[in-house]
Coordinates of N, CA and C in Angstrom, one line a residue:
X1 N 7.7 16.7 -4.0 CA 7.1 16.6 -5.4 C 7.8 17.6 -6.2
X2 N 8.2 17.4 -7.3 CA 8.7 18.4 -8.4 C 7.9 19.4 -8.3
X3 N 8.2 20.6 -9.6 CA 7.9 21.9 -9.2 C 6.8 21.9 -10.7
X4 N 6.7 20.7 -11.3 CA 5.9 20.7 -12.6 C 4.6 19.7 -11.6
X5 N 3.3 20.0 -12.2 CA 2.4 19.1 -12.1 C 2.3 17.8 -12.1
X6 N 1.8 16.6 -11.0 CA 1.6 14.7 -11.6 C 1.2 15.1 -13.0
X7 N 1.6 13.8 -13.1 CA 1.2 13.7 -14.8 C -0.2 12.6 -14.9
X8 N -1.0 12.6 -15.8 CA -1.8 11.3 -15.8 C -1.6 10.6 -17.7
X9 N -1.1 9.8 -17.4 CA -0.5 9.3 -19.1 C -1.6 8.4 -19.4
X10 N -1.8 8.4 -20.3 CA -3.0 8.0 -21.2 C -3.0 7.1 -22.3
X11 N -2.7 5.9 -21.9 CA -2.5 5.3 -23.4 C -3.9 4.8 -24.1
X12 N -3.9 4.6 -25.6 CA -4.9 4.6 -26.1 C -5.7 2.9 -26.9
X13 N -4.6 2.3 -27.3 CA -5.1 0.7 -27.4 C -5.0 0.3 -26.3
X14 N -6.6 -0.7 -26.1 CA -6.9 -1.4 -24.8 C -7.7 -0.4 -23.7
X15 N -7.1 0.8 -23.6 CA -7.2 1.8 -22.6 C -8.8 2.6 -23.2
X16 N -8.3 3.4 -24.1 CA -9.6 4.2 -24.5 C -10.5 3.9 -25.9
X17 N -9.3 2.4 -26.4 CA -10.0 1.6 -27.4 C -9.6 0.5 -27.2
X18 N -11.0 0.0 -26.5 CA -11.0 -1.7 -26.1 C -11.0 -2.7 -27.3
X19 N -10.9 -3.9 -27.1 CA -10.4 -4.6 -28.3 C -12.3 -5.0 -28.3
X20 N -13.0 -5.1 -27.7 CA -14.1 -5.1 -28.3 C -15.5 -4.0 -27.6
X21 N -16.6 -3.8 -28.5 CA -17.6 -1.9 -28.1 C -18.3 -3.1 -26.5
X22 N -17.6 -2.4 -25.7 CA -18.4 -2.8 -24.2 C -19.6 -2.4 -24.2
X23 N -20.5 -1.4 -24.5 CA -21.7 -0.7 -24.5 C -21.9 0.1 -25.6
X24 N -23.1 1.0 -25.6 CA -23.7 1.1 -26.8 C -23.3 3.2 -26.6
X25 N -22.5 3.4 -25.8 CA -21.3 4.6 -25.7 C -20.7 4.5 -26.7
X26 N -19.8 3.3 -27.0 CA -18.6 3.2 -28.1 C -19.6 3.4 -29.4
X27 N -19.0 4.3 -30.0 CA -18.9 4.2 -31.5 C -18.0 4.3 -32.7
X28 N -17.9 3.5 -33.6 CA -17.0 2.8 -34.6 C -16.3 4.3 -35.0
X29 N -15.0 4.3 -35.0 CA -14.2 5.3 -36.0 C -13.0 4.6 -37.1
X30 N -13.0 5.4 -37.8 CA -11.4 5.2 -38.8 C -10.6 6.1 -38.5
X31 N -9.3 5.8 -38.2 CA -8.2 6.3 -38.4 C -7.2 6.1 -39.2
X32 N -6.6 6.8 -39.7 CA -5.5 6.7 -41.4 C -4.2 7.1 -40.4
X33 N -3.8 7.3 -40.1 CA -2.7 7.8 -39.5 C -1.2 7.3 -40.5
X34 N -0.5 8.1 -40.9 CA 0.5 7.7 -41.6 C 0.2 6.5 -42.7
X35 N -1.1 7.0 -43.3 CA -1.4 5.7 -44.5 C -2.1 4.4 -44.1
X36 N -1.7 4.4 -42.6 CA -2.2 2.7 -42.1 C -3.7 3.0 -41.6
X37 N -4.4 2.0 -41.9 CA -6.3 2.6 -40.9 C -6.3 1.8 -39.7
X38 N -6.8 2.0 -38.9 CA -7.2 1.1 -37.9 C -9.1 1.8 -37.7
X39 N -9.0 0.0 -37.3 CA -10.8 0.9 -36.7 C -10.5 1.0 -35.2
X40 N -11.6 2.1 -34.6 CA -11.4 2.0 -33.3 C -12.7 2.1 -33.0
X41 N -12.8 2.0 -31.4 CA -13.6 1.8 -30.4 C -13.6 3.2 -29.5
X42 N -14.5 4.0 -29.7 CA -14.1 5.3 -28.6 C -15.3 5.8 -27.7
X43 N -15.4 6.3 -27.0 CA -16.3 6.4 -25.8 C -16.0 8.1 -25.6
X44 N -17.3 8.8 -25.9 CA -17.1 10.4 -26.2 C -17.0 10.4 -24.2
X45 N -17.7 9.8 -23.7 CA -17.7 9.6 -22.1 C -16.2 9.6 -21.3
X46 N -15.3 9.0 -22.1 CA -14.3 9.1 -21.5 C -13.2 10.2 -21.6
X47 N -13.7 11.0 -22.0 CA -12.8 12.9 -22.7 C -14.0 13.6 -21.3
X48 N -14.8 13.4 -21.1 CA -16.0 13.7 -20.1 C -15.1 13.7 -18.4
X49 N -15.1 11.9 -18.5 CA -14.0 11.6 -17.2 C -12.8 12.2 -16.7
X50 N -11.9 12.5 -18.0 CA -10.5 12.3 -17.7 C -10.5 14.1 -17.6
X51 N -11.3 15.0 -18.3 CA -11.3 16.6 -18.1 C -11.8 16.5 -16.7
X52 N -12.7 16.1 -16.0 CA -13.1 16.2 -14.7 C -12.0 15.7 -13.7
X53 N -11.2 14.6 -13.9 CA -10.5 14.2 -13.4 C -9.0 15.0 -13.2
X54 N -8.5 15.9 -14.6 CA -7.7 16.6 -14.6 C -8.0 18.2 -13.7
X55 N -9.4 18.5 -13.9 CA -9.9 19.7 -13.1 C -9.8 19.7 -12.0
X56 N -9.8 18.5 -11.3 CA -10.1 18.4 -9.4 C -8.8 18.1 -9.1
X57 N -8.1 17.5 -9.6 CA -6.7 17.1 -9.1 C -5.5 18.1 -9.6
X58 N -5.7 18.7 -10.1 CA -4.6 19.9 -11.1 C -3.7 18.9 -11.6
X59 N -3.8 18.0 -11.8 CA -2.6 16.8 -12.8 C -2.8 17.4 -14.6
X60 N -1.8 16.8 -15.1 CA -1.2 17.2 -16.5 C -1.7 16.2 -17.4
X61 N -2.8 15.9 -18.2 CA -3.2 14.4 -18.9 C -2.3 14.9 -20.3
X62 N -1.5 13.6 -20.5 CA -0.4 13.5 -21.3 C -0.2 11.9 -22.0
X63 N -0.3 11.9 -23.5 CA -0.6 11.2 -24.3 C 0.6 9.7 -23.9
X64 N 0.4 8.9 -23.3 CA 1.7 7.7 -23.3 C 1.2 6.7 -24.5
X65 N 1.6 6.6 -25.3 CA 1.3 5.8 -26.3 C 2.1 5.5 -27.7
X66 N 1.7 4.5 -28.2 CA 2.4 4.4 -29.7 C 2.2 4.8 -30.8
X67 N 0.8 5.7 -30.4 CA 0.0 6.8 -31.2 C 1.1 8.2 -31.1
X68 N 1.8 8.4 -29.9 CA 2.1 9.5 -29.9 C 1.6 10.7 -30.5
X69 N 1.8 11.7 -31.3 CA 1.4 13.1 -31.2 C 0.0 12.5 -32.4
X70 N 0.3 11.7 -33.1 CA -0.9 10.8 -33.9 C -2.6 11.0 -33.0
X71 N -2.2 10.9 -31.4 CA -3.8 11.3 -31.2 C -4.2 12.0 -30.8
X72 N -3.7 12.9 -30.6 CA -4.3 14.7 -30.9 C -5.0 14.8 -32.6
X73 N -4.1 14.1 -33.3 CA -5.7 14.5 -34.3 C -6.5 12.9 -34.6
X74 N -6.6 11.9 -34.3 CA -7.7 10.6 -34.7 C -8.0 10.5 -33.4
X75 N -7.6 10.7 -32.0 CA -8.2 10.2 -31.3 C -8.8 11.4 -30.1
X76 N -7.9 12.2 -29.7 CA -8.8 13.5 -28.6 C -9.6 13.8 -29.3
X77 N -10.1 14.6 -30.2 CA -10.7 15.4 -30.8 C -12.4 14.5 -30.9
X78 N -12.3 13.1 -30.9 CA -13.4 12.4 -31.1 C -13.7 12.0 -30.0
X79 N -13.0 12.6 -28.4 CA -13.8 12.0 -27.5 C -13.7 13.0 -26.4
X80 N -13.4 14.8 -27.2 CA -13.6 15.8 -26.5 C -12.4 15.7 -25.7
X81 N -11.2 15.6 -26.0 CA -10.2 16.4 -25.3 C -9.2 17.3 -26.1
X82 N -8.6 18.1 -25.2 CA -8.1 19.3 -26.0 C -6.5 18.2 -26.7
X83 N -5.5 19.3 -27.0 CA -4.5 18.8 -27.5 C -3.7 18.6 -26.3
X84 N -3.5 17.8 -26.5 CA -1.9 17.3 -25.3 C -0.7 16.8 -25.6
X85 N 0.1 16.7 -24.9 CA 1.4 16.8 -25.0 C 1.7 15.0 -25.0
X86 N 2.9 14.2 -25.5 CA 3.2 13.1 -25.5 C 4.1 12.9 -25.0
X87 N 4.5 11.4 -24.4 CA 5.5 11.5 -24.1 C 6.3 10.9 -25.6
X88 N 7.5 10.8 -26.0 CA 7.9 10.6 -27.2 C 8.5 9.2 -27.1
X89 N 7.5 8.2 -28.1 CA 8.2 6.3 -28.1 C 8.4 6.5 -29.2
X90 N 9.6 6.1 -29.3 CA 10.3 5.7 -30.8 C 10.0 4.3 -31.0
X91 N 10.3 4.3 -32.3 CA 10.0 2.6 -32.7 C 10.9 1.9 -31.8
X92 N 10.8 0.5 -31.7 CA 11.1 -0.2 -31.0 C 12.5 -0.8 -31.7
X93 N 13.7 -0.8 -31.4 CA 14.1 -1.6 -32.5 C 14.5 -2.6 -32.1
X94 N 14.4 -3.7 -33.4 CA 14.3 -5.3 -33.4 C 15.4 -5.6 -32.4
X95 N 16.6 -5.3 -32.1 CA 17.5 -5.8 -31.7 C 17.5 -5.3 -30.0
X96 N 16.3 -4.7 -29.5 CA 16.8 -4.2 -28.4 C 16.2 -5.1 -27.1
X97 N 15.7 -6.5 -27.6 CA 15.6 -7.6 -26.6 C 14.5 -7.1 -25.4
X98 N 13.9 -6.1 -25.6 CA 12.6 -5.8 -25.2 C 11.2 -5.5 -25.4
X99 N 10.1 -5.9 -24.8 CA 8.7 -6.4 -25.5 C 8.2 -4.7 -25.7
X100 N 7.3 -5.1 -26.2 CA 6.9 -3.6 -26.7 C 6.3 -2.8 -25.1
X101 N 5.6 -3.6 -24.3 CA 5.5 -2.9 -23.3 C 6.8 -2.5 -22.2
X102 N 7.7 -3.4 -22.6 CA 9.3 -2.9 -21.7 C 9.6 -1.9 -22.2
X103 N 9.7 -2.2 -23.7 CA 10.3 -0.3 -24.0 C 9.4 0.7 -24.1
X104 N 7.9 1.0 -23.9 CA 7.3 1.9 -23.7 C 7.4 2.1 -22.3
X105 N 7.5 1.4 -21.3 CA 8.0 1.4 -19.7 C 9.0 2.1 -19.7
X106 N 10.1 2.0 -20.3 CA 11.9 2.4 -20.3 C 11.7 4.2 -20.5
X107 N 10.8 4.1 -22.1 CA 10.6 5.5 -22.6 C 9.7 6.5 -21.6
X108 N 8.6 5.5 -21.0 CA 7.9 6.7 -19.7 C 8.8 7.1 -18.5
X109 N 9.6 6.0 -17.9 CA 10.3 5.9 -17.2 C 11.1 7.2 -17.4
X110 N 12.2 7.5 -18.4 CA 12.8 8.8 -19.2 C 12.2 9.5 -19.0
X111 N 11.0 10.0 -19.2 CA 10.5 11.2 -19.7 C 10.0 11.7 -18.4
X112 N 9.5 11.0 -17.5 CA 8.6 11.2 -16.4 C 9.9 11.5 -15.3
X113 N 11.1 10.7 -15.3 CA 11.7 11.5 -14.2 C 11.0 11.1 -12.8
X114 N 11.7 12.5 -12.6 CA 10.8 12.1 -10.6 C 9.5 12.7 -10.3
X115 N 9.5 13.0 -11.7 CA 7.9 13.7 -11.3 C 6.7 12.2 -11.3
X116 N 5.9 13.0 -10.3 CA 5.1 12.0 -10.1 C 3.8 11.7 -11.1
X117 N 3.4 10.2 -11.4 CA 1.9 10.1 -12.4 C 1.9 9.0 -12.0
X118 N 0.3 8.9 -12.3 CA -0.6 7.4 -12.7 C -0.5 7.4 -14.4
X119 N -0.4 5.9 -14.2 CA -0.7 5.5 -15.7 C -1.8 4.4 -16.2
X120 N -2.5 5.1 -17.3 CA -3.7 4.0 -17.2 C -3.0 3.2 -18.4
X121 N -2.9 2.0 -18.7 CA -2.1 1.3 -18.9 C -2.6 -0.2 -19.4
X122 N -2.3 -1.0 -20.4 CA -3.0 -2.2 -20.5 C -2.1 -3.1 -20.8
X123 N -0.7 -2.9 -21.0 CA 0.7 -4.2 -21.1 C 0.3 -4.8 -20.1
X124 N 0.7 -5.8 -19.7 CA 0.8 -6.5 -18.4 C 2.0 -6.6 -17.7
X125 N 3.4 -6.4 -18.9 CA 4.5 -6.9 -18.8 C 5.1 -5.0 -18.6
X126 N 4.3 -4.0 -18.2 CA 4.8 -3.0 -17.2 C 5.2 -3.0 -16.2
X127 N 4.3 -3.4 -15.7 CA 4.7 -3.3 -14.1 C 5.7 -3.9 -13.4
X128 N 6.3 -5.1 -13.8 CA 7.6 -5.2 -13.9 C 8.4 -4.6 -13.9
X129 N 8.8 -3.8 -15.1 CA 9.5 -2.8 -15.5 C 9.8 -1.5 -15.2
X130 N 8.5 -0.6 -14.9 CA 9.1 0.1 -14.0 C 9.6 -0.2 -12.3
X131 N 8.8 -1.5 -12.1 CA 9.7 -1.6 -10.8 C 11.3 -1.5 -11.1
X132 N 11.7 -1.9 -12.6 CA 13.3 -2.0 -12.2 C 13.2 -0.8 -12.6
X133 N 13.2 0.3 -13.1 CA 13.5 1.6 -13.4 C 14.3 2.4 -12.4
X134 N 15.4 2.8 -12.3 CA 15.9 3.5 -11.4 C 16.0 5.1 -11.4
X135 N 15.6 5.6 -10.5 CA 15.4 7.0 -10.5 C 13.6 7.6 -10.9
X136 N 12.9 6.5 -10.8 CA 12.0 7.1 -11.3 C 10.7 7.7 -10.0
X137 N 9.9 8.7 -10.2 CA 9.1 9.1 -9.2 C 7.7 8.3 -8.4
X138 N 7.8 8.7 -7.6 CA 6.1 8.2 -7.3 C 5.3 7.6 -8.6
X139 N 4.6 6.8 -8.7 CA 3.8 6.6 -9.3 C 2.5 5.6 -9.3
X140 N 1.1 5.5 -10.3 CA 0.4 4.2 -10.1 C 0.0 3.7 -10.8
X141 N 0.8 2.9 -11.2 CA -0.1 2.2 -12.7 C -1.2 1.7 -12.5
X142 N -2.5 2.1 -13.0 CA -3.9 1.5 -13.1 C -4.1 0.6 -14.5
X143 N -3.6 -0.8 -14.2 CA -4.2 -1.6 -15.0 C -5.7 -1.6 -15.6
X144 N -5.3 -1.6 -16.9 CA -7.0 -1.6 -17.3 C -6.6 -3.1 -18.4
X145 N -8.0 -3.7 -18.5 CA -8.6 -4.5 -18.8 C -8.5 -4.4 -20.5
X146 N -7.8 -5.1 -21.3 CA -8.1 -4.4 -22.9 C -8.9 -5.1 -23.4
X147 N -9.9 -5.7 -22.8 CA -11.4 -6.3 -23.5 C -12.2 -4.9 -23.3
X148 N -12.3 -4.4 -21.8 CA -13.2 -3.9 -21.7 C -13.2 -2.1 -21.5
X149 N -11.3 -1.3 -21.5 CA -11.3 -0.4 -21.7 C -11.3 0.4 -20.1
X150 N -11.3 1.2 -20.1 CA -11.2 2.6 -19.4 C -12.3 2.4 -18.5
X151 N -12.6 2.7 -17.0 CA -13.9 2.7 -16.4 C -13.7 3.9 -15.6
X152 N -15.0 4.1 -14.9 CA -14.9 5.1 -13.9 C -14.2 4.7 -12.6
X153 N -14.1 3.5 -12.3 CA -13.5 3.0 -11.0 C -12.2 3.2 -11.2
X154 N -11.4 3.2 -12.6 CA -10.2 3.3 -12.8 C -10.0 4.9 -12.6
X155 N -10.7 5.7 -13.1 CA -10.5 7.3 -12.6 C -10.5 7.2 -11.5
X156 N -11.3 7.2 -10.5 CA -11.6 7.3 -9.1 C -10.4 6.4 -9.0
X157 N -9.3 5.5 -8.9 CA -8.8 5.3 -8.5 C -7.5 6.4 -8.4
X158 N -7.2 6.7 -9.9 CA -6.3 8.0 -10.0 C -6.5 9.2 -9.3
X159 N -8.0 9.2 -9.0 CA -8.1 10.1 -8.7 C -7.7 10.5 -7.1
X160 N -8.2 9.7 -6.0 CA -7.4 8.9 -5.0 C -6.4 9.0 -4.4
X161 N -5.6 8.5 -5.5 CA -4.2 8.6 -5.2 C -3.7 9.8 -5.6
X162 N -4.0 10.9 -7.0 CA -2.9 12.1 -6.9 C -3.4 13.3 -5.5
X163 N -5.1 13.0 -5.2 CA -5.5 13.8 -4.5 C -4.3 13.4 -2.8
X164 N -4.1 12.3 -2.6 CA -3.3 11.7 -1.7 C -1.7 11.9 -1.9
X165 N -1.5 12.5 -2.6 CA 0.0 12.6 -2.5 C 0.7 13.4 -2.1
X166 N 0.1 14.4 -1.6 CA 0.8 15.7 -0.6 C 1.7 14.6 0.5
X167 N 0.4 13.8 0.7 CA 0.9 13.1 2.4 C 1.2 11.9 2.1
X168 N 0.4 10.9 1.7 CA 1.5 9.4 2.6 C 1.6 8.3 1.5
X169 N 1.7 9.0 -0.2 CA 2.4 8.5 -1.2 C 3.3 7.2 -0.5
X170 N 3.8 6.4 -1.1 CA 4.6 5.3 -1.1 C 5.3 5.1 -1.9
X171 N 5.2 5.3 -3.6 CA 5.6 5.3 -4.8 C 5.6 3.8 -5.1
X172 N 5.0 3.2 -4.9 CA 5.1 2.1 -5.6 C 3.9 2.0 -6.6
X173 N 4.5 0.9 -7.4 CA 3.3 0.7 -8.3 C 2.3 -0.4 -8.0
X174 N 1.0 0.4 -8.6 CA 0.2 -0.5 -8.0 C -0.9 -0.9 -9.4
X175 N -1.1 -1.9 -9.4 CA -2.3 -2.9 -10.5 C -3.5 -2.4 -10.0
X176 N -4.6 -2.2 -10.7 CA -6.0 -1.8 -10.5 C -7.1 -2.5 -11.4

């Protein structure tokens, strides 16, 4: 294992704002980010999960998203997590013949190295992609559901696996 902490990447559409309020947890926000609004869906319960989950495992929760440094201020702050670090996705450009979830794969792939993480994740068209990634670490993509968002089975799953990785890791990626 590297000499820096697993990482646990965090993406935020689908992931920690489902495309529709699963229970009566979520409640409606605005975000303006760069002039554009979006509404969202947020669950103060899930800043609850992912601090418990970073405390027991000593893993690094690190923003993977197209929000990038954008949710440190619309989106932690409204569901109780501190500021964290991103990994950095540049726009996508038109001509580079990959789906929006390929090149956010390509860019985590980059940044993560051989250090090891779970990613909670809702592209479909990831897991693919980092299988072809070369050079890249341990990791476990936890598929989440972007109807229904982030669960605790999906923590406990991360949680699982980084508690498990002193010993019989495999690095592959795995759907959840």
């Amino acid at each position: 294992m590297a000499d820096r902490p697993a990482a646990v990447l965090l993406d935020v559409d689908g992931v920690l704002n489902p495309l529709r309020r699963v229970h009566r947890g979520y409640r409606r926000h605005r975000a303006t980010p760069q002039g554009v609004t979006f509404k969202l869906w947020l669950d103060i319960a899930h800043g609850r999960l992912l601090r418990r989950l970073i405390t027991e495992t000593g893993a690094e929760l690190v923003w993977a998203s197209y929000w990038c440094e954008n949710a440190n201020e619309w989106i932690g702050p409204r569901i109780g997590l501190p500021h964290l670090p991103h990994v950095p996705i540049p726009d996508r450009p038109p001509d580079s013949g990959l789906s929006l979830g390929a090149w956010k794969a390509r860019q985590v792939s980059v940044w993560a190295g051989h250090r090891p993480f779970v990613w909670f994740e809702d592209e479909p068209d990831v897991i693919d992609c980092l299988m072809s990634e070369q050079g890249i670490g341990e990791h476990l993509l936890v598929a989440v559901d972007p109807l229904v968002g982030l669960t605790e089975e999906h923590v406990d799953r991360a949680r699982d696996w980084l508690t498990g990785l002193g010993g019989t890791g495999d690095g592959a990626t795995g759907a959840g």
